[in-house]
């Protein structure tokens, strides 16, 4: 079997929230598979530094800082890509924040912020990318980043859970509307991964013990362990896969 099936040569991938964490690991992996990478973050300096770091590794990486939850910023970002002649063939909707507080104590503004960044941004950016993929007539790939919380809940993370549950069904909506245009829209559901966002949890002996006990693999996941699923869903290897979510969770969702 040819590895061409998993090659991203000649393709351009926009990865949101990729100045660090899971997004940066996924962007690096897509770059190593041959894609030209457009990194995104809200902090222009940090995003530019990440692009320089990937370029120093021999990857084709540039930075595009914009607020993924701001309608006008998203439109302006795609207008800039249009003006530069850059065509997004692969979109990874990874941007997301976490906000841990019981619902009874949650400020509605914090609820809305999590929903806007973790879910609405995927709709806003997904449709700008799809609009152009459809107009070009050669399809494309959309990979939304879900979570264990696309399936199950735990106390104190309601907005994140609602958003990630929405990501699962938004992915299916994208498949429903855009598959006929040659666009494959799928998702990845990371398990408990060793990232900055989870540092507080990793440093909590009780939660660390919970994760290691509840996960059959008995450890936290590494961000680079998402790369295989990301390259698969971004490559021709997944041309007949649509509306699916692949859990990279060490088996946590598979067992009681
Ligand atoms: C939490 C964590 C989780 C993980 C991940 C699991 O507070 O429970 O932040 O949400 O980050 O999303 O898939």
Tab-separated table of C-alpha atoms and ligand atoms in Angstrom:
chain	number	residue	atom	x	y	z
A	1	UNK	CA	0.000	0.000	0.000
A	2	UNK	CA	1.339	3.436	-0.957
A	3	UNK	CA	1.890	5.991	1.795
A	4	UNK	CA	0.763	8.524	-0.824
A	5	UNK	CA	-2.661	7.815	0.631
A	6	UNK	CA	-1.575	9.748	3.725
A	7	UNK	CA	0.415	12.445	1.963
A	8	UNK	CA	-0.602	16.095	2.360
A	9	UNK	CA	1.913	17.372	-0.206
A	10	UNK	CA	0.626	20.445	-2.058
A	11	UNK	CA	-2.129	21.091	0.469
A	12	UNK	CA	-2.577	24.037	2.833
A	13	UNK	CA	-3.883	23.481	6.348
A	14	UNK	CA	-5.277	26.143	8.686
A	15	UNK	CA	-5.177	24.996	12.309
A	16	UNK	CA	-6.972	27.271	14.768
A	17	UNK	CA	-5.614	27.654	18.270
A	18	UNK	CA	-2.251	26.272	17.148
A	19	UNK	CA	0.271	28.541	18.857
A	20	UNK	CA	0.638	25.841	21.535
A	21	UNK	CA	-0.850	22.646	22.947
A	22	UNK	CA	-2.835	20.185	20.876
A	23	UNK	CA	-3.157	22.623	17.966
A	24	UNK	CA	0.586	23.090	17.647
A	25	UNK	CA	1.198	19.328	17.832
A	26	UNK	CA	-1.419	18.686	15.145
A	27	UNK	CA	-0.028	21.497	12.959
A	28	UNK	CA	3.496	20.086	13.258
A	29	UNK	CA	2.224	16.624	12.311
A	30	UNK	CA	0.304	17.883	9.278
A	31	UNK	CA	3.401	19.838	8.239
A	32	UNK	CA	5.577	16.727	8.491
A	33	UNK	CA	3.025	14.970	6.258
A	34	UNK	CA	3.674	17.637	3.630
A	35	UNK	CA	1.076	20.335	4.204
A	36	UNK	CA	1.829	24.045	4.238
A	37	UNK	CA	0.669	25.193	7.663
A	38	UNK	CA	-1.175	28.351	8.656
A	39	UNK	CA	-0.990	28.708	12.426
A	40	UNK	CA	-3.615	30.695	14.300
A	41	UNK	CA	-3.886	32.198	17.738
A	42	UNK	CA	-5.221	35.352	19.337
A	43	UNK	CA	-1.728	36.440	20.457
A	44	UNK	CA	0.142	37.621	17.346
A	45	UNK	CA	3.563	37.386	18.989
A	46	UNK	CA	3.102	33.868	20.285
A	47	UNK	CA	1.596	32.706	16.972
A	48	UNK	CA	4.460	34.202	14.981
A	49	UNK	CA	7.000	32.583	17.316
A	50	UNK	CA	5.345	29.199	16.828
A	51	UNK	CA	5.529	29.622	13.046
A	52	UNK	CA	9.224	30.514	13.289
A	53	UNK	CA	9.818	27.411	15.406
A	54	UNK	CA	8.084	25.124	12.898
A	55	UNK	CA	9.936	26.791	10.001
A	56	UNK	CA	13.209	26.145	11.860
A	57	UNK	CA	12.215	22.461	11.831
A	58	UNK	CA	12.021	22.657	8.035
A	59	UNK	CA	8.250	22.979	7.796
A	60	UNK	CA	6.346	25.465	5.639
A	61	UNK	CA	4.602	27.466	8.370
A	62	UNK	CA	3.142	30.965	8.572
A	63	UNK	CA	1.082	32.764	11.206
A	64	UNK	CA	-2.398	34.277	10.963
A	65	UNK	CA	-3.497	35.765	14.280
A	66	UNK	CA	-7.202	36.473	14.644
A	67	UNK	CA	-10.006	36.020	17.172
A	68	UNK	CA	-11.835	32.893	16.004
A	69	UNK	CA	-15.018	33.886	17.835
A	70	UNK	CA	-15.288	37.303	16.200
A	71	UNK	CA	-17.376	37.285	13.010
A	72	UNK	CA	-15.618	40.284	11.472
A	73	UNK	CA	-12.165	38.974	12.361
A	74	UNK	CA	-12.928	35.641	10.684
A	75	UNK	CA	-14.158	37.350	7.518
A	76	UNK	CA	-11.093	39.627	7.501
A	77	UNK	CA	-8.759	36.649	7.953
A	78	UNK	CA	-10.237	34.829	4.958
A	79	UNK	CA	-10.205	38.048	2.908
A	80	UNK	CA	-6.477	38.292	3.653
A	81	UNK	CA	-5.926	34.661	2.598
A	82	UNK	CA	-7.897	35.350	-0.600
A	83	UNK	CA	-5.764	38.416	-1.314
A	84	UNK	CA	-2.591	36.380	-0.771
A	85	UNK	CA	-3.877	33.600	-3.020
A	86	UNK	CA	-3.766	31.080	-0.189
A	87	UNK	CA	-6.348	28.300	-0.473
A	88	UNK	CA	-7.265	26.344	2.660
A	89	UNK	CA	-7.645	22.672	1.680
A	90	UNK	CA	-7.623	21.389	5.270
A	91	UNK	CA	-9.246	23.142	8.218
A	92	UNK	CA	-8.649	21.954	11.780
A	93	UNK	CA	-11.060	23.659	14.187
A	94	UNK	CA	-9.023	23.208	17.351
A	95	UNK	CA	-9.365	26.558	19.140
A	96	UNK	CA	-10.876	26.142	22.588
A	97	UNK	CA	-10.749	27.286	26.184
A	98	UNK	CA	-11.688	25.596	29.427
A	99	UNK	CA	-13.577	27.259	32.304
A	100	UNK	CA	-14.217	25.186	35.393
A	101	UNK	CA	-17.029	26.364	37.696
A	102	UNK	CA	-20.364	24.847	38.868
A	103	UNK	CA	-23.304	26.015	36.757
A	104	UNK	CA	-25.032	27.601	39.752
A	105	UNK	CA	-22.082	29.943	40.148
A	106	UNK	CA	-21.385	30.496	36.448
A	107	UNK	CA	-21.638	34.003	34.988
A	108	UNK	CA	-23.713	33.825	31.759
A	109	UNK	CA	-20.994	35.882	30.065
A	110	UNK	CA	-18.464	33.093	30.814
A	111	UNK	CA	-20.893	30.500	29.432
A	112	UNK	CA	-21.243	32.502	26.216
A	113	UNK	CA	-17.479	33.002	25.896
A	114	UNK	CA	-16.777	29.268	26.060
A	115	UNK	CA	-19.582	28.462	23.605
A	116	UNK	CA	-18.392	31.190	21.217
A	117	UNK	CA	-14.758	30.092	21.216
A	118	UNK	CA	-15.236	26.309	21.421
A	119	UNK	CA	-18.275	25.859	19.147
A	120	UNK	CA	-19.451	28.958	17.261
A	121	UNK	CA	-15.942	29.538	15.904
A	122	UNK	CA	-16.031	26.144	14.188
A	123	UNK	CA	-19.275	27.165	12.453
A	124	UNK	CA	-17.948	30.620	11.461
A	125	UNK	CA	-14.592	29.386	10.161
A	126	UNK	CA	-15.957	26.110	8.791
A	127	UNK	CA	-18.386	27.852	6.511
A	128	UNK	CA	-15.825	30.368	5.200
A	129	UNK	CA	-13.488	27.486	4.377
A	130	UNK	CA	-16.317	25.398	2.883
A	131	UNK	CA	-17.579	28.331	0.794
A	132	UNK	CA	-14.189	28.504	-0.897
A	133	UNK	CA	-13.723	24.725	-1.178
A	134	UNK	CA	-17.098	24.484	-2.925
A	135	UNK	CA	-16.293	27.393	-5.257
A	136	UNK	CA	-12.950	25.765	-6.206
A	137	UNK	CA	-14.734	22.510	-6.973
A	138	UNK	CA	-12.063	20.206	-5.575
A	139	UNK	CA	-13.443	19.460	-2.132
A	140	UNK	CA	-11.518	19.637	1.123
A	141	UNK	CA	-11.136	18.360	4.656
A	142	UNK	CA	-12.582	19.697	7.901
A	143	UNK	CA	-11.395	18.209	11.188
A	144	UNK	CA	-13.158	19.467	14.302
A	145	UNK	CA	-11.582	18.828	17.697
A	146	UNK	CA	-14.095	17.408	20.146
A	147	UNK	CA	-13.429	15.849	23.521
A	148	UNK	CA	-14.411	13.060	25.898
A	149	UNK	CA	-17.011	15.700	26.714
A	150	UNK	CA	-18.547	15.181	23.306
A	151	UNK	CA	-19.978	12.030	24.912
A	152	UNK	CA	-19.913	12.333	28.710
A	153	UNK	CA	-20.012	15.035	31.380
A	154	UNK	CA	-18.410	15.749	34.692
A	155	UNK	CA	-19.194	18.491	37.245
A	156	UNK	CA	-17.874	22.059	36.731
A	157	UNK	CA	-17.282	21.989	32.968
A	158	UNK	CA	-20.829	22.475	31.605
A	159	UNK	CA	-20.146	25.128	28.924
A	160	UNK	CA	-17.137	23.187	27.620
A	161	UNK	CA	-19.200	19.975	27.590
A	162	UNK	CA	-22.154	21.608	25.829
A	163	UNK	CA	-19.782	23.070	23.247
A	164	UNK	CA	-17.936	19.792	22.633
A	165	UNK	CA	-21.230	17.916	22.381
A	166	UNK	CA	-22.209	20.508	19.826
A	167	UNK	CA	-18.949	19.931	17.935
A	168	UNK	CA	-19.939	16.276	17.458
A	169	UNK	CA	-23.294	17.153	15.891
A	170	UNK	CA	-21.984	20.219	14.023
A	171	UNK	CA	-19.553	17.786	12.383
A	172	UNK	CA	-22.485	15.681	11.228
A	173	UNK	CA	-24.297	18.823	9.999
A	174	UNK	CA	-21.235	19.755	7.961
A	175	UNK	CA	-21.229	16.240	6.479
A	176	UNK	CA	-24.961	16.519	5.723
A	177	UNK	CA	-24.585	19.802	3.822
A	178	UNK	CA	-21.087	19.630	2.315
A	179	UNK	CA	-20.259	15.955	1.570
A	180	UNK	CA	-21.807	16.234	-1.892
A	181	UNK	CA	-19.187	18.906	-2.643
A	182	UNK	CA	-16.320	16.534	-1.906
A	183	UNK	CA	-15.732	17.889	1.593
A	184	UNK	CA	-15.126	15.330	4.340
A	185	UNK	CA	-16.040	16.711	7.766
A	186	UNK	CA	-14.978	14.617	10.742
A	187	UNK	CA	-13.818	15.065	14.334
A	188	UNK	CA	-11.215	13.871	16.785
A	189	UNK	CA	-12.078	13.376	20.448
A	190	UNK	CA	-8.932	13.660	22.559
A	191	UNK	CA	-8.879	12.007	25.953
A	192	UNK	CA	-7.119	13.492	28.962
A	193	UNK	CA	-4.032	14.927	27.284
A	194	UNK	CA	-0.959	16.416	28.948
A	195	UNK	CA	-1.424	20.076	27.983
A	196	UNK	CA	-1.228	23.515	29.628
A	197	UNK	CA	-5.039	23.559	29.813
A	198	UNK	CA	-4.924	20.457	31.993
A	199	UNK	CA	-1.920	21.397	34.114
A	200	UNK	CA	-4.034	22.021	37.209
A	201	UNK	CA	-5.653	18.599	36.812
A	202	UNK	CA	-2.331	16.844	36.265
A	203	UNK	CA	-0.922	18.476	39.379
A	204	UNK	CA	-3.934	17.403	41.446
A	205	UNK	CA	-2.957	13.976	42.868
A	206	UNK	CA	-6.606	12.937	43.215
A	207	UNK	CA	-7.535	13.871	39.632
A	208	UNK	CA	-4.263	12.435	38.273
A	209	UNK	CA	-5.077	9.166	40.018
A	210	UNK	CA	-8.638	9.267	38.635
A	211	UNK	CA	-7.394	9.689	35.048
A	212	UNK	CA	-4.777	6.933	35.355
A	213	UNK	CA	-7.277	4.599	37.026
A	214	UNK	CA	-10.153	5.305	34.622
A	215	UNK	CA	-8.028	5.078	31.467
A	216	UNK	CA	-7.200	1.494	30.400
A	217	UNK	CA	-3.830	2.771	29.108
A	218	UNK	CA	-3.131	4.016	32.659
A	219	UNK	CA	-1.603	7.349	31.595
A	220	UNK	CA	-2.367	10.820	30.221
A	221	UNK	CA	-2.170	11.181	26.452
A	222	UNK	CA	0.579	13.102	24.663
A	223	UNK	CA	-0.435	15.838	22.194
A	224	UNK	CA	1.575	14.220	19.397
A	225	UNK	CA	-0.559	11.092	19.801
A	226	UNK	CA	-3.347	12.943	17.993
A	227	UNK	CA	-1.239	13.334	14.832
A	228	UNK	CA	-2.069	9.934	13.342
A	229	UNK	CA	-5.820	10.524	13.454
A	230	UNK	CA	-5.343	14.088	12.203
A	231	UNK	CA	-3.227	13.052	9.203
A	232	UNK	CA	-5.711	10.265	8.406
A	233	UNK	CA	-8.701	12.627	8.468
A	234	UNK	CA	-6.782	15.323	6.527
A	235	UNK	CA	-5.571	12.931	3.796
A	236	UNK	CA	-7.032	11.036	0.829
A	237	UNK	CA	-7.070	7.966	3.081
A	238	UNK	CA	-10.347	9.254	4.574
A	239	UNK	CA	-12.115	10.279	1.349
A	240	UNK	CA	-15.098	8.047	2.135
A	241	UNK	CA	-15.277	8.925	5.856
A	242	UNK	CA	-17.789	11.636	6.808
A	243	UNK	CA	-19.508	12.841	9.977
A	244	UNK	CA	-17.440	10.601	12.238
A	245	UNK	CA	-15.560	11.244	15.479
A	246	UNK	CA	-12.432	9.277	16.331
A	247	UNK	CA	-11.628	9.080	20.053
A	248	UNK	CA	-7.940	9.154	20.894
A	249	UNK	CA	-8.486	8.575	24.611
A	250	UNK	CA	-6.438	5.569	25.689
A	251	UNK	CA	-9.678	3.567	25.738
A	252	UNK	CA	-11.408	5.626	28.431
A	253	UNK	CA	-14.780	5.831	26.672
A	254	UNK	CA	-14.687	2.122	25.824
A	255	UNK	CA	-14.792	0.871	29.422
A	256	UNK	CA	-16.683	1.424	32.698
B	1	LIG	C1	-11.567	18.705	32.251
B	1	LIG	C2	-10.581	18.640	31.109
B	1	LIG	C3	-11.177	17.883	29.913
B	1	LIG	C4	-10.069	17.600	28.907
B	1	LIG	C5	-10.523	17.021	27.608
B	1	LIG	C6	-11.037	15.636	27.768
B	1	LIG	O1	-11.624	19.743	32.930
B	1	LIG	O2	-12.243	17.681	32.466
B	1	LIG	O3	-10.172	19.933	30.721
B	1	LIG	O4	-12.220	18.657	29.377
B	1	LIG	O5	-9.405	18.771	28.603
B	1	LIG	O6	-11.447	17.842	26.986
B	1	LIG	O7	-11.370	15.133	26.493
